[in-house]
Amino acid sequence: MAKHFQTLRHDVWLPYKFAVGPTFKRFYEGLKEKKILGNQCPKCGKILVPARTFCPTCYVDMGEWIEVSQEGEVVSWTLANYEFVGRPVDPPFIGALVRLEGTDCNFLHLIGGFDLSNKDTVRSKIKPGTRVKAVWSDEKTGHLLDIKYFEPV
Amino acid sequence: MGRPVAIIGSGQTKHGSRFDVTYPDLVREAVRAVFEDTGITADDIDGVVSGTMPSMMEGVALTHFYFADAMCSVGKPILKTETCGSTGVSAALTGYYWVASGMADVILVVGSEKMHEGDSQATMTTVAEPFYQRFFISGAPGVFSMQSQMWMARYGIPEDKLRDAAAKVSVDHHRDALDNPYAHIKKAVTMDEVKNAKVITYPCRLWDICPNSDGACAVVFACEEKAKKICQKPAWIKGVGYRGDEYWFGDSDKVVWQGAIEAAREAYGAAGISNPLKELDVAEVYNPFTFQELLYYENFGFCDFGQACDYTLKGTFARGGELPCDPSGGTLCTNPIGATGLIRVAEAAMQVTGKAGDHQIEGAKLALAHAMGGVDQFNGIMILGSEL
Amino acid sequence: MSNKVAIVEVAQLPGSESSDNYLDQVYWVCREVFDKAGISRDEVGTVVSASSDVFHSGMSCANAYYWDSGAAFLKNGSRQDGESLFAFIYGVMRILTGPYDTALVLGVCKGSENPENDMITHFYTDPFYQRQIGLNETFAAALQMRAYMERFNITEEQCAKVVVKNRENALRNPYAHLRKKVDLEDVMNSERIMDPLKKLECAPKSEGIIALLLASEQKARRLTDKPVWCKGFSSSMDAFILGDRDLLDGQLKNAAKRAYDMAGITNPSKEIDVAEVTEPYAFQELLWYEGLGFCDTGEGGKLLDSGATQIDGDIPVNPSGGVLAMNPYVSRGLYRLVEVALQIKGEAGERQVEKEVKTGLAHGTHGFAGQCHAVAILGS
C-alpha cells in the first residue's frame, strides 16, 4: 500500500482582472496625492480607513470622505524574517496595525525607517503606544505601498 | 420531511458585466434587494449560507471570509456550500435543511459569481483532473456537445429536427429575457441567426450557449411560524432532490441520465407529483446549453425519451404552452455560476407568489427549480408551491 | 439537544506524507467506516463532505473529484468549504430533517499535494488593500500574538509551552504527523519567522482524510453499543478587514455559547471532560481557553501553567497532539471531533485521558486570526 508509484507535477496559472469600483479607486487616487482617505458612516459615525463602500456594522452606504491623520499609535506589529509568496517587500520587514488619529479601525501597513536586522533593537523602538507617522515613497502609482512605511516619531 | 419551510423573498442583482462594483458590493446589492423584498433586517437572520463556484474563479480563496460583512454574517453561524454549477440549488437545499431540521427559524442564502474578473474557461479546465481527462475535455461546451450527439444517435432524431428544436429554445428564451429586468443578455435572435451562428463545439453554436455573467442572488428561508408572520405569500418547499454521478465522464449514461431522473424522482416523491407535465405550472430548468435543456425535459418526465424535439416544436415548453420552461430566459441568458442555481430557485418562488412581473406565468402555483453541476455530474431540484 | 443524532463509527488516515493516490485514500476510509458499522454503501442515506478547492491539488470543484470515491454515487450529497466541522453540522441537520437515518461525513485534504499554507491563505485577502500588504494567516496570527502578550502579560514561554505539551501528547497518537518531542528551548530558539511567532509554534502541513458515520437515534442504537451523541454545535463569523476587529475579543465565545446553550452546559470548565481545539499557532490555544470559558479573560497562560490542560489534568486539551502535531488544514476540525468521539468511547488507546469522559468539545477555526470558529459538543 505504501509503495511509491509516481509524482505528477502540475502548476496552475490563472490570470485575473479585478473591478476596482469607485470607492477604492478614489482611495488609490488619494494615495497619489499623499492623502490617506477614509470615510464616515452616516448612521454610527465611525470613520473607517482605507475607505469603504458600506459600513460593516450598519450596512448602509458610507457618507462623507475624510482625509485622515497620517499619524497614529501602533496597535500590534510583527517582524517578518522569511520570504513568502505575496510579501510586500523582502524581509526583514515589520507588518503592523496602526490606529490613525481620529479613526475607528486599525490600518494594516508596514513600520520602517530604522535598522531591522536586530530584533532587540526593533523591540526597543516599538512599544505599546509608540506613535508613528507615514513616510511616502518617491514614486506613487495608486498602491498602498505609495506609503513606504510608518516611522516612529 | 422535517417541519414546513418557505421562501419569504428573494433579491437579485442586475446580472451582466459588472465592472462598476467590487465583488463584495455585488453581493451586498443582492442582499439589500432581499431585505427590501421581505422587509426584514440582518437582525432577523439566524444564520447565513454562502455559495460560489471554485475560489480560483475570482482569485480570492474562501470567499465567505471576504463577504462576511456584505452578507451580514458577522456574529452569526455560517455554512459554505459548494457543488460547482449546482451550487445555487445546493445552497438553497442547505438553507432548507437548516430550517426544516429545527436548527434555525430564518436563514439567508446567498449565491454569487464575478466571472469577468477571472478567466472562466481556464478555471473550468481545472475541474478535470490532470491524470486522465483534462486534455481531452475541451472545456464545458465540448462535454455537452458529446452528450447531444449521443442522444441524437440513440433515438434516431434527425439532425435538422434537433437543430430546429434547439434553435426555437434559443429564440424563445432570448425573447423571454427581454421581460426579465435582471437578465444579462437582452437581445432577440431569429431562427436563422441561431442556426447559422459561429460553431463553438459542434453542434453547439454561439446562441446555443450561455454567457459568462457577474451576478448575485439572495433568498430567505423561514419556518412556518415566521413565514406566516413576515410574509403575505410564502413559497413553500414541497420537495427536494439531488444526485451525483461518478467523476469520470464516460462512466454513466448521460442520455437516459439516471442521476437527473432520480434527483427529480426524489423531489417529485416528496411533493406528491406523479405527472409533472400536468401538475407543474412552470419549470426553471438549468439550461446553459439549448440542446441540454431538451434532454432535461425527457429526464424530468415532461415527455417520453426521444420526444422532446417534437414537444418543443409544438410549443409545449414555451411561454404560452402547457409547461412553460425558463420564462426568465434561464441560464442561457444569465449565468453567474455560483448564483445561477439560486436564481432558478428565486424565479420559481417568484412565479408561485405572483412576483415575476412581466414574465409571470398566469396562475402559477407549483414550480420546479433545477441546477446542474460539474461535468454533467450533479443535478439538484427544488419544488416550490403556493400552498402549504 | 437530546440524543437524536450520534456518531456511530469513525476512520482516519495518518498525517505524514503519503505517496498513495488521493482517491484511493478517500475510498479506504469510507470503506473502513462502512465495514466497522456493518452497513453497505447502499444503506447510507446521504453524504456531506468537507474540502476546499484551493487545498485540493490545483483542481476546481473538489467535491466532483472524490464524489464516487467518497461513496456518494447516485446519492443526495453536498459539500462544505473551509471548515470541516461545517460538514458535521450539516450532516446532523440532514438527519434531523428526517428522510435519512444515516449520513457519511467525510473530510478531505491532502496537504502534500498543495502549495504552502501561507501561499494559499494569502489569497483569502481582498485584492485591493490587505493583499497589497501581503497578509496571510501567519502574518495575522503574529499581530494577534503580540497584542495578546502585551495586553495580558502572557509570556513567550507560556505560548511555547503549548507546543511542548501538544508535541508530547502526539507521541501517543499513531495518526499524528509530527511525532517527535520538542522541549521549551527548542521552541524558544526556533526561527522567529514573524516575530513574536516562532517556526515551531506554527502548525505543519499534513495529509488528512477522515470519515465518520452519523445515524439517527434508532439506527445508532442498532449499529453500535457506544453511540456518541451530538449535544450541541454552532459557528460564528467575524468581520473581514483585520483592522475592524478586536483580535483578542473574537467570535469564539459566541460560537461556544450557542453550542453550550444547545447542550445545556452552564459551567464549561467543570462540565467539559476533554477538549480538542484547533491551534495552528501555539498562543491561540491559550486565547481559545478564554473564548471557550475554561478560564477568565487574560488567564489563558495561567491555566496552562496550572497543568489543568495536561493529559492528566482537570480539563485535558488536545490529548491527540492537536493541530501543532497534525494539520490537514480543511479536515482538521473533523480530526478534532473524531478524537473527542474516541475519548468518549474509551477507544483512544495510549492517548486516552485518565478521567472518565462523558462530555467532550471539538473546535475548529480558519481565517485570519480566527475569523471563523466552529464548536461541537459530544456526549455519551
mmCIF file of C-alpha atoms in Angstrom, chain C residues 127-332:
data_model
loop_
_atom_site.group_PDB
_atom_site.id
_atom_site.type_symbol
_atom_site.label_atom_id
_atom_site.label_comp_id
_atom_site.label_asym_id
_atom_site.label_seq_id
_atom_site.Cartn_x
_atom_site.Cartn_y
_atom_site.Cartn_z
ATOM 1 C CA PRO C 127 -7.122 42.167 -3.908
ATOM 2 C CA PHE C 128 -7.231 45.859 -3.013
ATOM 3 C CA TYR C 129 -5.997 46.531 0.479
ATOM 4 C CA GLN C 130 -4.859 43.563 2.519
ATOM 5 C CA ARG C 131 -3.288 41.738 -0.413
ATOM 6 C CA GLN C 132 -1.023 44.711 -1.113
ATOM 7 C CA ILE C 133 0.458 44.402 2.386
ATOM 8 C CA GLY C 134 0.974 40.661 1.932
ATOM 9 C CA LEU C 135 -1.390 39.485 4.660
ATOM 10 C CA ASN C 136 -1.672 35.734 5.251
ATOM 11 C CA GLU C 137 -2.744 33.659 8.247
ATOM 12 C CA THR C 138 0.742 33.598 9.790
ATOM 13 C CA PHE C 139 1.133 37.380 9.458
ATOM 14 C CA ALA C 140 -2.314 37.938 11.015
ATOM 15 C CA ALA C 141 -1.616 35.476 13.813
ATOM 16 C CA ALA C 142 1.661 37.219 14.632
ATOM 17 C CA LEU C 143 -0.167 40.522 15.057
ATOM 18 C CA GLN C 144 -2.708 38.788 17.278
ATOM 19 C CA MET C 145 0.027 37.143 19.354
ATOM 20 C CA ARG C 146 1.840 40.386 20.092
ATOM 21 C CA ALA C 147 -1.408 42.102 21.073
ATOM 22 C CA TYR C 148 -2.301 39.168 23.351
ATOM 23 C CA MET C 149 1.063 39.151 25.083
ATOM 24 C CA GLU C 150 1.053 42.893 25.593
ATOM 25 C CA ARG C 151 -2.482 43.211 26.854
ATOM 26 C CA PHE C 152 -2.418 40.377 29.379
ATOM 27 C CA ASN C 153 1.289 39.864 30.121
ATOM 28 C CA ILE C 154 1.317 36.448 28.531
ATOM 29 C CA THR C 155 4.925 35.367 28.166
ATOM 30 C CA GLU C 156 6.643 33.869 25.182
ATOM 31 C CA GLU C 157 7.425 30.867 27.364
ATOM 32 C CA GLN C 158 3.779 30.248 28.105
ATOM 33 C CA CYS C 159 2.997 30.226 24.389
ATOM 34 C CA ALA C 160 5.923 27.936 23.678
ATOM 35 C CA LYS C 161 4.822 25.511 26.379
ATOM 36 C CA VAL C 162 1.715 24.736 24.328
ATOM 37 C CA VAL C 163 3.992 23.258 21.682
ATOM 38 C CA VAL C 164 5.842 21.174 24.247
ATOM 39 C CA LYS C 165 2.586 19.819 25.683
ATOM 40 C CA ASN C 166 0.966 19.018 22.365
ATOM 41 C CA ARG C 167 4.015 17.519 20.709
ATOM 42 C CA GLU C 168 4.469 15.300 23.776
ATOM 43 C CA ASN C 169 0.846 14.195 23.545
ATOM 44 C CA ALA C 170 1.331 13.369 19.875
ATOM 45 C CA LEU C 171 3.868 10.701 20.768
ATOM 46 C CA ARG C 172 0.902 8.598 21.863
ATOM 47 C CA ASN C 173 -1.148 9.267 18.722
ATOM 48 C CA PRO C 174 -0.344 6.928 15.834
ATOM 49 C CA TYR C 175 -2.205 9.207 13.404
ATOM 50 C CA ALA C 176 -0.299 12.379 14.259
ATOM 51 C CA HIS C 177 2.059 13.791 11.646
ATOM 52 C CA LEU C 178 4.848 15.107 13.871
ATOM 53 C CA ARG C 179 5.768 12.526 16.465
ATOM 54 C CA LYS C 180 8.940 13.877 17.906
ATOM 55 C CA LYS C 181 9.251 15.522 21.274
ATOM 56 C CA VAL C 182 10.382 19.124 21.451
ATOM 57 C CA ASP C 183 11.434 20.904 24.597
ATOM 58 C CA LEU C 184 10.965 24.510 25.604
ATOM 59 C CA GLU C 185 14.426 25.535 24.454
ATOM 60 C CA ASP C 186 13.876 24.055 21.012
ATOM 61 C CA VAL C 187 10.754 26.135 20.593
ATOM 62 C CA MET C 188 12.202 29.345 22.009
ATOM 63 C CA ASN C 189 15.270 29.023 19.799
ATOM 64 C CA SER C 190 13.397 28.207 16.637
ATOM 65 C CA GLU C 191 13.488 30.821 13.906
ATOM 66 C CA ARG C 192 11.376 33.922 14.554
ATOM 67 C CA ILE C 193 9.692 33.855 11.199
ATOM 68 C CA MET C 194 7.117 36.510 12.087
ATOM 69 C CA ASP C 195 8.311 37.762 15.479
ATOM 70 C CA PRO C 196 6.978 37.039 18.072
ATOM 71 C CA LEU C 197 5.849 33.870 16.277
ATOM 72 C CA LYS C 198 8.490 31.187 16.018
ATOM 73 C CA LYS C 199 8.728 28.423 13.487
ATOM 74 C CA LEU C 200 7.984 25.592 15.905
ATOM 75 C CA GLU C 201 4.902 27.460 17.100
ATOM 76 C CA CYS C 202 3.341 27.147 13.661
ATOM 77 C CA ALA C 203 1.468 24.044 12.568
ATOM 78 C CA PRO C 204 2.867 21.779 9.850
ATOM 79 C CA LYS C 205 1.076 20.785 6.665
ATOM 80 C CA SER C 206 -0.329 17.294 6.802
ATOM 81 C CA GLU C 207 -2.398 14.726 4.980
ATOM 82 C CA GLY C 208 -5.864 14.323 6.391
ATOM 83 C CA ILE C 209 -8.557 12.056 5.082
ATOM 84 C CA ILE C 210 -11.195 11.131 7.601
ATOM 85 C CA ALA C 211 -14.710 9.757 7.689
ATOM 86 C CA LEU C 212 -17.425 9.291 10.229
ATOM 87 C CA LEU C 213 -20.846 7.729 10.099
ATOM 88 C CA LEU C 214 -23.730 9.576 11.727
ATOM 89 C CA ALA C 215 -27.032 7.944 12.494
ATOM 90 C CA SER C 216 -30.414 8.849 13.872
ATOM 91 C CA GLU C 217 -31.188 7.658 17.379
ATOM 92 C CA GLN C 218 -32.925 4.417 16.475
ATOM 93 C CA LYS C 219 -30.434 3.464 13.816
ATOM 94 C CA ALA C 220 -27.474 4.373 16.004
ATOM 95 C CA ARG C 221 -28.580 2.063 18.777
ATOM 96 C CA ARG C 222 -28.846 -0.786 16.266
ATOM 97 C CA LEU C 223 -25.429 -0.142 14.764
ATOM 98 C CA THR C 224 -23.343 0.310 17.896
ATOM 99 C CA ASP C 225 -23.199 -0.205 21.637
ATOM 100 C CA LYS C 226 -21.352 3.055 22.088
ATOM 101 C CA PRO C 227 -23.119 5.829 20.234
ATOM 102 C CA VAL C 228 -21.538 9.240 20.735
ATOM 103 C CA TRP C 229 -24.326 11.804 20.818
ATOM 104 C CA CYS C 230 -24.259 15.215 19.240
ATOM 105 C CA LYS C 231 -25.190 17.540 22.095
ATOM 106 C CA GLY C 232 -24.708 20.942 20.587
ATOM 107 C CA PHE C 233 -22.944 22.934 17.901
ATOM 108 C CA SER C 234 -22.569 26.347 16.381
ATOM 109 C CA SER C 235 -20.256 28.529 14.343
ATOM 110 C CA SER C 236 -19.640 32.240 14.185
ATOM 111 C CA MET C 237 -18.051 34.629 11.729
ATOM 112 C CA ASP C 238 -16.075 37.812 12.389
ATOM 113 C CA ALA C 239 -15.619 40.897 10.186
ATOM 114 C CA PHE C 240 -13.338 40.591 7.185
ATOM 115 C CA ILE C 241 -10.972 43.564 7.396
ATOM 116 C CA LEU C 242 -8.409 42.725 10.080
ATOM 117 C CA GLY C 243 -8.290 46.311 11.277
ATOM 118 C CA ASP C 244 -12.020 46.332 12.002
ATOM 119 C CA ARG C 245 -11.704 43.604 14.613
ATOM 120 C CA ASP C 246 -10.579 43.360 18.207
ATOM 121 C CA LEU C 247 -8.216 40.443 17.685
ATOM 122 C CA LEU C 248 -8.493 39.443 21.342
ATOM 123 C CA ASP C 249 -12.282 39.531 21.544
ATOM 124 C CA GLY C 250 -13.454 37.487 18.612
ATOM 125 C CA GLN C 251 -16.288 35.205 17.692
ATOM 126 C CA LEU C 252 -15.229 32.065 19.557
ATOM 127 C CA LYS C 253 -17.219 32.978 22.606
ATOM 128 C CA ASN C 254 -20.387 33.394 20.528
ATOM 129 C CA ALA C 255 -19.950 30.059 18.799
ATOM 130 C CA ALA C 256 -19.192 28.412 22.146
ATOM 131 C CA LYS C 257 -22.132 29.996 23.926
ATOM 132 C CA ARG C 258 -24.610 28.853 21.325
ATOM 133 C CA ALA C 259 -23.174 25.339 21.418
ATOM 134 C CA TYR C 260 -23.201 25.279 25.225
ATOM 135 C CA ASP C 261 -26.801 26.505 25.316
ATOM 136 C CA MET C 262 -27.849 23.747 22.957
ATOM 137 C CA ALA C 263 -26.026 21.200 25.115
ATOM 138 C CA GLY C 264 -27.335 22.597 28.394
ATOM 139 C CA ILE C 265 -23.828 23.405 29.623
ATOM 140 C CA THR C 266 -23.501 26.314 32.027
ATOM 141 C CA ASN C 267 -20.061 25.753 33.533
ATOM 142 C CA PRO C 268 -17.776 24.535 30.774
ATOM 143 C CA SER C 269 -14.600 24.290 32.812
ATOM 144 C CA LYS C 270 -16.349 21.801 35.049
ATOM 145 C CA GLU C 271 -18.677 20.099 32.597
ATOM 146 C CA ILE C 272 -16.330 19.540 29.660
ATOM 147 C CA ASP C 273 -14.193 16.452 30.310
ATOM 148 C CA VAL C 274 -11.886 16.774 27.331
ATOM 149 C CA ALA C 275 -11.375 19.324 24.572
ATOM 150 C CA GLU C 276 -9.750 19.150 21.164
ATOM 151 C CA VAL C 277 -9.095 22.667 19.867
ATOM 152 C CA THR C 278 -7.603 23.903 16.611
ATOM 153 C CA GLU C 279 -4.404 25.782 17.450
ATOM 154 C CA PRO C 280 -2.437 26.371 14.233
ATOM 155 C CA TYR C 281 -0.375 28.961 16.153
ATOM 156 C CA ALA C 282 0.570 27.882 19.641
ATOM 157 C CA PHE C 283 -0.512 31.027 21.513
ATOM 158 C CA GLN C 284 -4.004 30.618 20.085
ATOM 159 C CA GLU C 285 -4.627 27.604 22.314
ATOM 160 C CA LEU C 286 -4.326 29.943 25.314
ATOM 161 C CA LEU C 287 -6.628 32.508 23.730
ATOM 162 C CA TRP C 288 -9.142 29.794 22.864
ATOM 163 C CA TYR C 289 -9.174 28.587 26.512
ATOM 164 C CA GLU C 290 -10.611 32.017 27.311
ATOM 165 C CA GLY C 291 -13.096 32.088 24.430
ATOM 166 C CA LEU C 292 -14.332 28.649 25.412
ATOM 167 C CA GLY C 293 -14.867 29.736 29.000
ATOM 168 C CA PHE C 294 -12.285 27.393 30.515
ATOM 169 C CA CYS C 295 -10.816 30.411 32.322
ATOM 170 C CA ASP C 296 -11.317 34.148 32.547
ATOM 171 C CA THR C 297 -10.148 36.707 30.037
ATOM 172 C CA GLY C 298 -6.402 37.099 30.104
ATOM 173 C CA GLU C 299 -5.882 33.949 32.173
ATOM 174 C CA GLY C 300 -5.027 31.529 29.371
ATOM 175 C CA GLY C 301 -1.340 31.455 30.292
ATOM 176 C CA LYS C 302 -2.144 30.821 33.948
ATOM 177 C CA LEU C 303 -4.447 27.937 33.049
ATOM 178 C CA LEU C 304 -1.685 26.284 31.075
ATOM 179 C CA ASP C 305 0.813 26.831 33.871
ATOM 180 C CA SER C 306 -1.551 25.230 36.370
ATOM 181 C CA GLY C 307 -1.326 21.949 34.485
ATOM 182 C CA ALA C 308 -5.096 21.714 34.186
ATOM 183 C CA THR C 309 -4.945 21.193 30.420
ATOM 184 C CA GLN C 310 -2.312 18.447 30.532
ATOM 185 C CA ILE C 311 -3.427 14.953 29.659
ATOM 186 C CA ASP C 312 -3.831 14.083 33.315
ATOM 187 C CA GLY C 313 -5.346 17.426 34.285
ATOM 188 C CA ASP C 314 -8.862 18.537 35.099
ATOM 189 C CA ILE C 315 -9.599 19.601 31.570
ATOM 190 C CA PRO C 316 -7.196 17.916 29.149
ATOM 191 C CA VAL C 317 -6.827 19.904 25.936
ATOM 192 C CA ASN C 318 -5.522 18.269 22.763
ATOM 193 C CA PRO C 319 -4.548 14.869 24.101
ATOM 194 C CA SER C 320 -4.135 13.946 20.404
ATOM 195 C CA GLY C 321 -1.374 16.492 19.936
ATOM 196 C CA GLY C 322 -3.735 18.941 18.258
ATOM 197 C CA VAL C 323 -3.055 20.810 15.071
ATOM 198 C CA LEU C 324 0.519 21.627 16.055
ATOM 199 C CA ALA C 325 1.292 17.946 15.526
ATOM 200 C CA MET C 326 -1.092 17.303 12.663
ATOM 201 C CA ASN C 327 -2.502 19.930 10.312
ATOM 202 C CA PRO C 328 -4.580 18.803 7.333
ATOM 203 C CA TYR C 329 -5.978 22.297 7.093
ATOM 204 C CA VAL C 330 -9.520 21.718 5.919
ATOM 205 C CA SER C 331 -10.212 18.394 7.638
ATOM 206 C CA ARG C 332 -8.589 19.255 10.948
#
